[in-house]
Each structure stands twice: as structure tokens, then as C-alpha cells.
mmCIF file of C-alpha atoms in Angstrom:
data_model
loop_
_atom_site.group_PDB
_atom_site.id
_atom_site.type_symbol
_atom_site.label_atom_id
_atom_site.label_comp_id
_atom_site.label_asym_id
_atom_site.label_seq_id
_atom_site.Cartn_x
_atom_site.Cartn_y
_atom_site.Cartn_z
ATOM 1 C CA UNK A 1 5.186 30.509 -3.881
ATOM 2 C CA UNK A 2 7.158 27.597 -2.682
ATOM 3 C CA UNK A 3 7.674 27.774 1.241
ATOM 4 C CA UNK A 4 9.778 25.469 3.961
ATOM 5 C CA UNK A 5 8.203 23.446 6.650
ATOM 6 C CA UNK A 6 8.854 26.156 8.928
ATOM 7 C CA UNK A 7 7.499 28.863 6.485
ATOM 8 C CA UNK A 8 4.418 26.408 6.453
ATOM 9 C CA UNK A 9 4.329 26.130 10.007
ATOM 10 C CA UNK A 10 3.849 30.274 10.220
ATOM 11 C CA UNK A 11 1.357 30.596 7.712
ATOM 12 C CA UNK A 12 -0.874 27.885 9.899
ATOM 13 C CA UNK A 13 0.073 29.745 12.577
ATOM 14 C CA UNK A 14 -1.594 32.968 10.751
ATOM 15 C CA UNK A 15 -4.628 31.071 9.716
ATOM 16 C CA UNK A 16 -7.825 29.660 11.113
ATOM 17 C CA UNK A 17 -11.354 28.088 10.048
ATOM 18 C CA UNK A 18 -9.292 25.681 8.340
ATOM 19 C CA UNK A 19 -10.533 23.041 5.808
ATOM 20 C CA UNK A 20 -8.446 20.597 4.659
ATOM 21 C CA UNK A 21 -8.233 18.270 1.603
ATOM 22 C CA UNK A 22 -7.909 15.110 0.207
ATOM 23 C CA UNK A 23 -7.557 13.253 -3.051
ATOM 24 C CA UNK A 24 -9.553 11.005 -5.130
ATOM 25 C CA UNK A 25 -9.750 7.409 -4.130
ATOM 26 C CA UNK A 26 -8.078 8.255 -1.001
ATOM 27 C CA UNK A 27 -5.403 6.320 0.790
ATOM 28 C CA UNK A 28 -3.719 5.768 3.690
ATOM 29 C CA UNK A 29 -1.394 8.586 3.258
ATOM 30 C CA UNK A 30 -3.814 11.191 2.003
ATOM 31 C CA UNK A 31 -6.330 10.368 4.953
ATOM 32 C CA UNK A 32 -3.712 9.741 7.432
ATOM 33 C CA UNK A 33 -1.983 13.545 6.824
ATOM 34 C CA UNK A 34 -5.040 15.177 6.600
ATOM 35 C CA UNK A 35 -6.349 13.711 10.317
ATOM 36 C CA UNK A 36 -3.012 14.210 11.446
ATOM 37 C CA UNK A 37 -3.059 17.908 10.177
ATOM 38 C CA UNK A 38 -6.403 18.960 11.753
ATOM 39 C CA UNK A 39 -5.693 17.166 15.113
ATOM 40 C CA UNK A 40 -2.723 19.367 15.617
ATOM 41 C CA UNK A 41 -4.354 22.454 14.208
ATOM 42 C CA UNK A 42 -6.801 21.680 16.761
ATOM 43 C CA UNK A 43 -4.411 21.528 19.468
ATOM 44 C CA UNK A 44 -3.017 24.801 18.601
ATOM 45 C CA UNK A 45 -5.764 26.487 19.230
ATOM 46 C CA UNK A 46 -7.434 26.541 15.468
ATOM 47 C CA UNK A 47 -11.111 25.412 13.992
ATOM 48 C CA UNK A 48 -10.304 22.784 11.274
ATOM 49 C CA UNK A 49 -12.166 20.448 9.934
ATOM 50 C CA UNK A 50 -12.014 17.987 6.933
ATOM 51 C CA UNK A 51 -13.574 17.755 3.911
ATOM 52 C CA UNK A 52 -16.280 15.410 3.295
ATOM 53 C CA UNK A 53 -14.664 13.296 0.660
ATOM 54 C CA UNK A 54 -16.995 10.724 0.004
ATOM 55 C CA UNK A 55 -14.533 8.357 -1.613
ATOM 56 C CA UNK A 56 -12.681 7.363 1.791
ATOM 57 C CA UNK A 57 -13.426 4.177 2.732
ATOM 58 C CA UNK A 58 -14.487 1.981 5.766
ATOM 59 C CA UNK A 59 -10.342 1.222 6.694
ATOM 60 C CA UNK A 60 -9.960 5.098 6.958
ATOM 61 C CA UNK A 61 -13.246 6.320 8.624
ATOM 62 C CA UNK A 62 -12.566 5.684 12.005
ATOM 63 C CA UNK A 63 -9.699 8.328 11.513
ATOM 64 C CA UNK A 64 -11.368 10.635 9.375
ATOM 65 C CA UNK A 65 -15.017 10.618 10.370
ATOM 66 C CA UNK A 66 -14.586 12.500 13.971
ATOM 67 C CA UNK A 67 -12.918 15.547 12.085
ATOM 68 C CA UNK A 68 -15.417 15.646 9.106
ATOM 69 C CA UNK A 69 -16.680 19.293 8.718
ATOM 70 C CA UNK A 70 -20.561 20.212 9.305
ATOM 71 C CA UNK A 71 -21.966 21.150 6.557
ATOM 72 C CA UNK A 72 -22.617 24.893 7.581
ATOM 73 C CA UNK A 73 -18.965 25.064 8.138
ATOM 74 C CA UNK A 74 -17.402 28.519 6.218
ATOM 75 C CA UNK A 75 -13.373 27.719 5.962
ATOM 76 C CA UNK A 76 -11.724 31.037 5.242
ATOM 77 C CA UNK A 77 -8.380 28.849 4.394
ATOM 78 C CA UNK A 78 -7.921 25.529 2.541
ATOM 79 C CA UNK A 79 -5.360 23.034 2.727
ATOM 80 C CA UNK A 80 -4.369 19.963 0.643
ATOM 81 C CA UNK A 81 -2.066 17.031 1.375
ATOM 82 C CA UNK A 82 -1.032 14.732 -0.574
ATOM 83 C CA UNK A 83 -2.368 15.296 -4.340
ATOM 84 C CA UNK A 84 -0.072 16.083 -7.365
ATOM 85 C CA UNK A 85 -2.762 18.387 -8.900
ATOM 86 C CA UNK A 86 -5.999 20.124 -8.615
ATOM 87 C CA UNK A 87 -7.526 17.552 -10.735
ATOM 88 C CA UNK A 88 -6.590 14.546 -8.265
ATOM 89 C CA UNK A 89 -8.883 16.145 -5.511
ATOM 90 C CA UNK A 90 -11.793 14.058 -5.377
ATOM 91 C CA UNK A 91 -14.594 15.118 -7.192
ATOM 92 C CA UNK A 92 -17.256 15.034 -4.011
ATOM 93 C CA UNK A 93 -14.849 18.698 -2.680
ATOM 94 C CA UNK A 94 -13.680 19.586 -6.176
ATOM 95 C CA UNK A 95 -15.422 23.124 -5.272
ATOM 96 C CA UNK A 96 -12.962 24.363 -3.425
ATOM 97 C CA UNK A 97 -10.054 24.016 -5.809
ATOM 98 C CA UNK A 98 -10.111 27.712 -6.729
ATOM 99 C CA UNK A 99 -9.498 28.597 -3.019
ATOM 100 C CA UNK A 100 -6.596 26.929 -2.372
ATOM 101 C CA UNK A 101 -4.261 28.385 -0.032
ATOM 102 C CA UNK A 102 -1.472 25.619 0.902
ATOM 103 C CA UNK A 103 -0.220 22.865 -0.787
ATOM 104 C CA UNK A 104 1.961 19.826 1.296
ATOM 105 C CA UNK A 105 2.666 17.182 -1.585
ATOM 106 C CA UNK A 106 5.280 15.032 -2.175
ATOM 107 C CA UNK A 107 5.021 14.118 -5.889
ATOM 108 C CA UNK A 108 7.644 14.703 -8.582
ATOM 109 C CA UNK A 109 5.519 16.877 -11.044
ATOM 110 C CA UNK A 110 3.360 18.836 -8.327
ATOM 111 C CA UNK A 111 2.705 22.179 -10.712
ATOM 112 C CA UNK A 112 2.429 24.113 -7.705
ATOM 113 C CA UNK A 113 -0.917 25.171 -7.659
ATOM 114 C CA UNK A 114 -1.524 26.848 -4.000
ATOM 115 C CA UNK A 115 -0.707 30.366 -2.963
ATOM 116 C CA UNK A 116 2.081 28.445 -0.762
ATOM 117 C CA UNK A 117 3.351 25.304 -1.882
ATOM 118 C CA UNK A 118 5.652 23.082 0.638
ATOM 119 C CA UNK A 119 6.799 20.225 -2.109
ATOM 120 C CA UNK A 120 9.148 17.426 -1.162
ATOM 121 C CA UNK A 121 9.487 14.646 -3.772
ATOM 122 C CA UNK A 122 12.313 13.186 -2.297
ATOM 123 C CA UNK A 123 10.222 11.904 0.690
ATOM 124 C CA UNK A 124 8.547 8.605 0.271
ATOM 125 C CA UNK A 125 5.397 10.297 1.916
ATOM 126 C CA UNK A 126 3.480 13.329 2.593
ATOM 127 C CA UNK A 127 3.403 11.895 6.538
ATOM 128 C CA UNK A 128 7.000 12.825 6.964
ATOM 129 C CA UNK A 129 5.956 16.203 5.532
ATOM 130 C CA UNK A 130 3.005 16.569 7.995
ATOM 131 C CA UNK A 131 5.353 15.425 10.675
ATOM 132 C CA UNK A 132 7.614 18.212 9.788
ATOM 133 C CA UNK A 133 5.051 20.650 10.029
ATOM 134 C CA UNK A 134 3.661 19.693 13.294
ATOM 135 C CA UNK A 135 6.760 20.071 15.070
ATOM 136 C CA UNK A 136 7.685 23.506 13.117
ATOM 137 C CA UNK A 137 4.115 24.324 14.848
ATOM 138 C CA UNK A 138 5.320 23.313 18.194
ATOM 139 C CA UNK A 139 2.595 20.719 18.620
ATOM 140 C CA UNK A 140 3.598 17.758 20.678
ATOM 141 C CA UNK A 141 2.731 14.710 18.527
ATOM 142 C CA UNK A 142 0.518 12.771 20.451
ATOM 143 C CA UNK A 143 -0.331 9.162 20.467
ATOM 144 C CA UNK A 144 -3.673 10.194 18.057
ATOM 145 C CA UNK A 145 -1.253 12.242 15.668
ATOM 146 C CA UNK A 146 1.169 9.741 15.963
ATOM 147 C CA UNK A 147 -0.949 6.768 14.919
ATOM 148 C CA UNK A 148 -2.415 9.028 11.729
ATOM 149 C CA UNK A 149 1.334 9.939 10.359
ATOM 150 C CA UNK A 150 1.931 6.548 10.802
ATOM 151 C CA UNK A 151 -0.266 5.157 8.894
ATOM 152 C CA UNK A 152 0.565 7.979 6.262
ATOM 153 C CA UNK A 153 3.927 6.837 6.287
ATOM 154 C CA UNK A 154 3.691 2.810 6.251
ATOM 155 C CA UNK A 155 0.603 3.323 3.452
ATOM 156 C CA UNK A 156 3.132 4.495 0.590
ATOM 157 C CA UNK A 157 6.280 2.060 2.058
ATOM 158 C CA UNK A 158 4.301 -1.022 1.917
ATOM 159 C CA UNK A 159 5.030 -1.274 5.596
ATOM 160 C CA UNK A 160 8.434 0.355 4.985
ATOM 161 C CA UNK A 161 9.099 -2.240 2.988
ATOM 162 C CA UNK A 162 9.484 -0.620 -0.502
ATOM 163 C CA UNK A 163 12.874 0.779 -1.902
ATOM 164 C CA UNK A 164 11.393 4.285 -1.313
ATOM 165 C CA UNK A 165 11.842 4.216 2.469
ATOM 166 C CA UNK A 166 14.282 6.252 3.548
ATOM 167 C CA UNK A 167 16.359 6.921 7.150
ATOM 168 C CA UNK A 168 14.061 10.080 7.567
ATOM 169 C CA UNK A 169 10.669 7.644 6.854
ATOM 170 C CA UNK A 170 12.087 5.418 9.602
ATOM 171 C CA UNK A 171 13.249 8.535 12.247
ATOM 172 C CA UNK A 172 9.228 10.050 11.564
ATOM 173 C CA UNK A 173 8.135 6.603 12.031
ATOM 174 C CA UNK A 174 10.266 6.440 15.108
ATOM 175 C CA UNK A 175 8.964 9.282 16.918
ATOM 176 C CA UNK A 176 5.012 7.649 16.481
ATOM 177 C CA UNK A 177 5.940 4.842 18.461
ATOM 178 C CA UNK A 178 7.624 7.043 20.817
ATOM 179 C CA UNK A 179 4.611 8.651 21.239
ATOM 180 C CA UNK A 180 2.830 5.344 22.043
ATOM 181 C CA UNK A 181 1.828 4.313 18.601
ATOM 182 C CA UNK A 182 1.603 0.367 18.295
ATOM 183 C CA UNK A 183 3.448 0.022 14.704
ATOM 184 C CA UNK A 184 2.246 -3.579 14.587
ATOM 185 C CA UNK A 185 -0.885 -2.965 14.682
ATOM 186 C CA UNK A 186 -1.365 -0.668 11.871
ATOM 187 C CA UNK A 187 0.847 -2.725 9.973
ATOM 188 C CA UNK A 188 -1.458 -5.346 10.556
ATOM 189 C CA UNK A 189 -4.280 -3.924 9.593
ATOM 190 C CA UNK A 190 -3.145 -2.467 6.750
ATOM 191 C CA UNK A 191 -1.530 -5.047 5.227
ATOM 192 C CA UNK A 192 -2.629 -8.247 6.870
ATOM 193 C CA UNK A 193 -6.329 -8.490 7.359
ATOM 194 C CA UNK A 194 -7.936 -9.280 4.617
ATOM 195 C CA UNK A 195 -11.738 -9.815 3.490
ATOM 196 C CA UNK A 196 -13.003 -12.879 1.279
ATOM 197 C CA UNK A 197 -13.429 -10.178 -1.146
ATOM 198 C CA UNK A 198 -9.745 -9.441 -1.580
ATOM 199 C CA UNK A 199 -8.650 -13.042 -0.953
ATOM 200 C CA UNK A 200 -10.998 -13.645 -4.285
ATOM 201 C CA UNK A 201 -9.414 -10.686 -6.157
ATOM 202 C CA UNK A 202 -5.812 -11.854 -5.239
ATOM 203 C CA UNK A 203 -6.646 -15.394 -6.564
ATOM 204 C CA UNK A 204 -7.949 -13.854 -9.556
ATOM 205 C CA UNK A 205 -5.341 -11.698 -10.160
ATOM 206 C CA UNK A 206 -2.493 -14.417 -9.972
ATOM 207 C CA UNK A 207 -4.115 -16.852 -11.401
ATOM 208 C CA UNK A 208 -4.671 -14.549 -14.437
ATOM 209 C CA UNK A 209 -1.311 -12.735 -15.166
ATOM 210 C CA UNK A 210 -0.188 -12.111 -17.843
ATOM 211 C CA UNK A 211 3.535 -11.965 -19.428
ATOM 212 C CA UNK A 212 5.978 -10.514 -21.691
ATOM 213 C CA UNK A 213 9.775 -10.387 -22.234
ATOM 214 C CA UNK A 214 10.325 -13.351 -20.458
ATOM 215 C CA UNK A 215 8.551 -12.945 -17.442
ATOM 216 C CA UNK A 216 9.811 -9.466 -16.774
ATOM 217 C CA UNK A 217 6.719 -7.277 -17.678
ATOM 218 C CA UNK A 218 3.448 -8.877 -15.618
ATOM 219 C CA UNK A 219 -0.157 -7.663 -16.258
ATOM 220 C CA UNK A 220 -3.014 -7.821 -14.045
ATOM 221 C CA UNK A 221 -6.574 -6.838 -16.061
ATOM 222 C CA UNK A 222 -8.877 -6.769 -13.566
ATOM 223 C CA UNK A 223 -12.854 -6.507 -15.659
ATOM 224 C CA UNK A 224 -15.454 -4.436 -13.252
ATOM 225 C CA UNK A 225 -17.122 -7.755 -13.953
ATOM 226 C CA UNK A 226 -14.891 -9.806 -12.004
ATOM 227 C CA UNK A 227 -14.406 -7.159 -8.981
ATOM 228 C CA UNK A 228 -18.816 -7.393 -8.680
ATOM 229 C CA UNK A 229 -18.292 -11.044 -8.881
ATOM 230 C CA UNK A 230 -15.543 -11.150 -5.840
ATOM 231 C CA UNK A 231 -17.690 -8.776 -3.991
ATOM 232 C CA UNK A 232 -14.813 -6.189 -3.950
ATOM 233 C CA UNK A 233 -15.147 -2.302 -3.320
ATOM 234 C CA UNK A 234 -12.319 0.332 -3.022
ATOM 235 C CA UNK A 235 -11.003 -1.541 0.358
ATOM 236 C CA UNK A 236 -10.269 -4.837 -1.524
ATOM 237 C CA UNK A 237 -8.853 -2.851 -4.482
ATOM 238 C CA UNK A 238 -6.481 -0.869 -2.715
ATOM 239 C CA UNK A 239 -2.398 -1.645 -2.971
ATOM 240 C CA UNK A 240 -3.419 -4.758 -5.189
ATOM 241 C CA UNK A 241 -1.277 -3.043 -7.962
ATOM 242 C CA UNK A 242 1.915 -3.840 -6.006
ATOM 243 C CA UNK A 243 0.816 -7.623 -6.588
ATOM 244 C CA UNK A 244 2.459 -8.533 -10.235
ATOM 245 C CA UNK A 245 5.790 -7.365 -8.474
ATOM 246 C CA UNK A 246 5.311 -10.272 -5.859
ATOM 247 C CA UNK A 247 6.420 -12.832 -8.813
ATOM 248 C CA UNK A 248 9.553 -13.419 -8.877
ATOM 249 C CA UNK A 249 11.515 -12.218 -12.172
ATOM 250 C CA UNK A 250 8.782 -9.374 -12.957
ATOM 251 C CA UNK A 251 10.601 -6.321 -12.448
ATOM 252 C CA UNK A 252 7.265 -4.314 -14.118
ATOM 253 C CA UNK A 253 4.004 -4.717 -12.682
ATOM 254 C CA UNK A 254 0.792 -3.233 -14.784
ATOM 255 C CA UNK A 255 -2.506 -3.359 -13.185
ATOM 256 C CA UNK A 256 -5.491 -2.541 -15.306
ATOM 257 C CA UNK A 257 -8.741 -2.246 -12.989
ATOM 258 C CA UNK A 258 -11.717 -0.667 -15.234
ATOM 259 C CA UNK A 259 -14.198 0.869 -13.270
ATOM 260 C CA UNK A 260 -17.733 1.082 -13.154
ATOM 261 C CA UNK A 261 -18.042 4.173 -15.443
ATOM 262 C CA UNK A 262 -16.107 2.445 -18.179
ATOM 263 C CA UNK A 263 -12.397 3.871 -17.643
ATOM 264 C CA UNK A 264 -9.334 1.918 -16.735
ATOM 265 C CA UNK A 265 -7.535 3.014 -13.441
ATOM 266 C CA UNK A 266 -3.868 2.106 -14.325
ATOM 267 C CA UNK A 267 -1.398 1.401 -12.203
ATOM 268 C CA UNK A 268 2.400 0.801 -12.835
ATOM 269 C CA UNK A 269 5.139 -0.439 -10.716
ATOM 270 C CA UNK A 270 8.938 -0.774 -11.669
ATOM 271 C CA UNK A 271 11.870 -1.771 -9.588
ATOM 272 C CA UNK A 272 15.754 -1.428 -10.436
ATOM 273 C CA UNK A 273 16.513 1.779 -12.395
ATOM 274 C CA UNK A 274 13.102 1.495 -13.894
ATOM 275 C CA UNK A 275 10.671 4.602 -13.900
ATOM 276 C CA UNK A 276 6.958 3.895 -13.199
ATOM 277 C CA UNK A 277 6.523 7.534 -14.130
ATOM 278 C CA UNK A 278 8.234 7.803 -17.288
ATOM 279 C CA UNK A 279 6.289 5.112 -18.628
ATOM 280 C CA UNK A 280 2.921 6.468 -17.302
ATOM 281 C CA UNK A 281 3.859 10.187 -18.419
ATOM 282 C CA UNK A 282 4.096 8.838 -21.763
ATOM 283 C CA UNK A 283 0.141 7.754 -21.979
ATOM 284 C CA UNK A 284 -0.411 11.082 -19.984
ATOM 285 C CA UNK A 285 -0.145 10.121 -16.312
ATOM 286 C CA UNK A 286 2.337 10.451 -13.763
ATOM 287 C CA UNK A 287 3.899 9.613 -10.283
ATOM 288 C CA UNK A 288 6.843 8.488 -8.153
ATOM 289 C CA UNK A 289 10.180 6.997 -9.632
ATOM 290 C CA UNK A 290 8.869 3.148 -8.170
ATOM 291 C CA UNK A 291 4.722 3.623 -8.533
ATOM 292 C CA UNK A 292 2.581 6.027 -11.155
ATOM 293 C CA UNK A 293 -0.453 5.761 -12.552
ATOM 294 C CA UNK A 294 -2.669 6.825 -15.503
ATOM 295 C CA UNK A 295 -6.442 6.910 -16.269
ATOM 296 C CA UNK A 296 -7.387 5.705 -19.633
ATOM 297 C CA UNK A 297 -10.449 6.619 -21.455
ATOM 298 C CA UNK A 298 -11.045 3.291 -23.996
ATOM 299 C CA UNK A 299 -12.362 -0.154 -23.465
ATOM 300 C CA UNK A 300 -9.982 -2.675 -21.298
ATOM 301 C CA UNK A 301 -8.459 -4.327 -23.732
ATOM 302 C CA UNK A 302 -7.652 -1.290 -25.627
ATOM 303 C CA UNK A 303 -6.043 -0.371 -22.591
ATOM 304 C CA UNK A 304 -4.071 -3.149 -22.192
ATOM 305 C CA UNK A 305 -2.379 -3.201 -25.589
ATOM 306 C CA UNK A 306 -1.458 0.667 -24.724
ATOM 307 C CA UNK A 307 0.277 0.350 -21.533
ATOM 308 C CA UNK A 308 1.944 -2.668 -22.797
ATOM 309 C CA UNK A 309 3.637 -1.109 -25.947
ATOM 310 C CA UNK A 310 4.689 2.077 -24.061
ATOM 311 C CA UNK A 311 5.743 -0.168 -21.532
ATOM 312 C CA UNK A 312 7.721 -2.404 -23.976
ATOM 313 C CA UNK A 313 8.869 0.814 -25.776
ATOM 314 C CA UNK A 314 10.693 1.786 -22.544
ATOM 315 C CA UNK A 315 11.428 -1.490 -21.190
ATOM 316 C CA UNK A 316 13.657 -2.505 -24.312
ATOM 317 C CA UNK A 317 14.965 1.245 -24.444
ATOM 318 C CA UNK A 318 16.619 0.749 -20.996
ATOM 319 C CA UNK A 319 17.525 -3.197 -21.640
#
């Protein structure tokens, strides 16, 4: 059933031995609900813990890492933030998809798949969800909260800098630095510090676009070749899809990164009246209005020439 913050709040309020979940390749969003989730479940009196997905990187362990669940721990409820679908929980706690009991998610095409389902697509991210719960909860967000939904929230903004941001991203925002968050500083480290690894990939990637209809379409094809060459892991690879829109005129970014098993992680971002979604529903994928994504079973070049003609399909449909 679909429930309210509030409604979401009471059936938290109801539970305990909590477990919550993340999804695969997990960002800043997904880790930074889920450690904002358990911190104030913890402060209302519950046991809750996170799952121990093994995808979540070094940037995101020294948030995550302090609330990772033993592994004798027995949840008796499960939670999941930030994941579309049952099939975008990472693989490493895929076992306790059957027992999901609440879903917080804030993408378009969520199917609903928890026995309570708190759904917003219209916010840019799950953090201002997670916000909304905490306060429903009466839990005073604290500077630790804070500083987890705010990383949630600048994570899928770009630093609040992409078209999704809203007045209610900036208010949730807001209230983390009046809770003695330091905004810079997660902005910085987010988006500023960079390894030689990712310097290398974002020299690759520029000086290797590729383009179509004038400039408007740009493709980055990123070989798992290239990424062992750079010395880049899922840190340096993060957020590197929102590159090709850095060019001026290219008003469609595609980012092709195959990965060491052989698929292609794609990655699609529009601007305008353009739909990253549509075009990544169309190869069987799916997302947000201004970023979706698809994985591709085929070799990379195979790849590339289908996400370009879908994307040229739907690019000259709305020309």
C-alpha cells in the first residue's frame, strides 16, 4: 500500500530490529538516507542496523561503516531507500528482497514493491524524503543526521546545481546547516577532490567524445581497459556521466562504461524538455526526467550504436 510521510513515520514507530537497504553501486543519496535513517531510528529508541552492501565505496564508508549490521543480527523489519526496484538492490543483500516491509523511493516508475510504499518522484532526492520522515518521527535532526541527508540531497543535485533542485531540496538542505552541517565541505568533497585516477578518466573522456547532430548528442565510451589503465574504481567512476553535458551545445550526454563482467553500465543525461528516461525505457531501462540509465548485455560497441539510434530516434522526434 502506498502511505504518507507521516503514515511512514507510524509504522517505524511500530517497528524495531530494523535493517535497512541500499542499492547497487551505491551513491551518495542511497548511502546518505540509509545512515540518516538508522541514526534517527536509533535515537528513537530502535535497534537498526545497515546492510552490508559490499558495493559502497571508500567516499561513503566513514558514514556507513559505524551502522553496518553484525552478522548474527535477525531484523524482523526491512527497509529500502532509494532504489526503483527489487532488482536495483545490490546483489551482496539481494536475500532479503522477499521481506520487504517499507519502501522510501523517489523514482518515476517505482512498481511499488513493499508492504508500505512512501513514493515521491517529484523530489529531486530520497534525502528530502528521509528528512520528512525524521521529523514525522519527532527526531531532532542532529548535526550527524544532518550531514548524511545532506549529502543525500547535494549527491543527486550536483551540488544543487542541476535543474532538478527544487525550493523544498533547498528548505531540507537548509535545516542541515541549521543543525551545524558545513555545506561546503561536503560539497567539496563530493565534487571537488579528486584522485589522479579520475583526473585520468576525465582527460580520457573529453578527449575522446564523440558527436552527432551537430554537436548536440555527445558520447563518452569508456573500455574496462582504459578505467584499469587510469587506475579507476567505483569512486573515480561515479557522476562522470554528467560530464558530456559540460560541453557546451550537447544537450544529450551518453556514457557507456563496460564493466569488468562484460556489460555496459549506461548512463543518459538530457536537458531542456528532453527525457533521459524515455530514451532509456526504450532499450529497457529507466529513471528521472534529467538522468536514467540502462544495463546492456552486448559488446561496447554494440552498445554504442544502440543507445545512439534510440537516442537519435527520439532526439529528431522532439526536434
Amino acid at each position: 500500500m502506498t502511505v504518507t510521510a507521516e503514515q511512514a513515520a507510524e509504522v517505524l514507530r511500530g517497528a524495531d530490529r530494523i535493517l535497512i537497504l541500499t542499492h547497487l553501486r551505491p551513491d551518495g543519496d542511497t548511502c546518505g538516507c540509509a545512515a540518516a535513517l538508522c541514526l534517527a531510528l536509533r535515537a528513537a529508541g530502535k535497534t537498526a542496523y545497515l546492510a552490508d552492501n559490499t558495493e559502497i565505496t571508500a567516499r561513503y564508508r566513514p558514514m556507513t561503516d559505524p551502522l553496518r549490521a553484525p552478522e548474527a543480527f535477525e531484523p524482523a523489519f526491512i527497509a529500502v531507500v532509494d532504489s526503483s526496484n527489487p532488482e536495483r538492490i545490490a546483489p551482496s543483500i539481494a536475500q532479503w528482497v522477499p521481506e520487504i516491509d517499507l519502501v522510501i523511493d523517489h523514482h518515476e516508475h517505482n512498481p511499488n514493491y513493499g508492504r508500505y510504499n512512501l513514493v515521491r518522484p517529484d523530489y529531486a532526492a530520497c534525502a528530502e524524503l528521509i528528512y520528512e520522515v525524521i521529523c514525522a518521527m519527532g527526531v531532532t535532526i542532529t548535526r550527524a543526521i544532518g550531514e548524511a541527508i545532506y549529502t543525500g540531497a547535494s549527491s543527486d543535485t550536483g551540488s544543487f546545481r542541476y535543474s532538478n533542485a527544487t525550493a523544498n531540496t533547498l528548505r531540507v538542505a537548509a535545516a542541515c546547516l541549521d543543525a551545524g552541517v558545513d555545506g561546503g565541505e561536503i560539497n567539496r568533497r563530493l565534487f571537488e577532490v579528486k584522485s589522479r585516477a579520475r583526473h585520468a578518466m576525465e582527460g580520457y573522456v573529453f578527449a575522446h567524445m564523440r558527436y552527432t547532430h551537430g554537436g548536440a548528442i555527445g558520447t563518452a565510451v569508456i573500455p574496462y581497459t582504459v578505467q584499469q589503465e587510469c587506475g579507476a574504481g567505483m569512486d573515480e567512476l561515479e557522476s562522470i556521466a554528467a560530464l558530456p553535458r559540460q560541453i557546451e551545445g550537447v544537450s544529450v550526454g551518453l556514457t557507456l562504461i563496460e564493466q569488468k563482467d562484460g556489460t555496459i553500465r549506461v548512463s543518459v543525461r538530457t536537458g531542456g524538455d528532453l527525457s533521459a528516461a524515455e530514451i532509456c525505457r526504450s532499450l529497457g531501462g529507466g529513471g528521472h526526467l534529467r538522468a536514467a540509465g540502462v544495463t546492456l548485455h552486448t559488446t561496447l560497441e554494440r552498445a554504442c550504436e544502440q543507445v545512439q539510434t534510440a537516442t537519435e530516434k527520439y532526439y529528431c522526434g522532439k526536434a
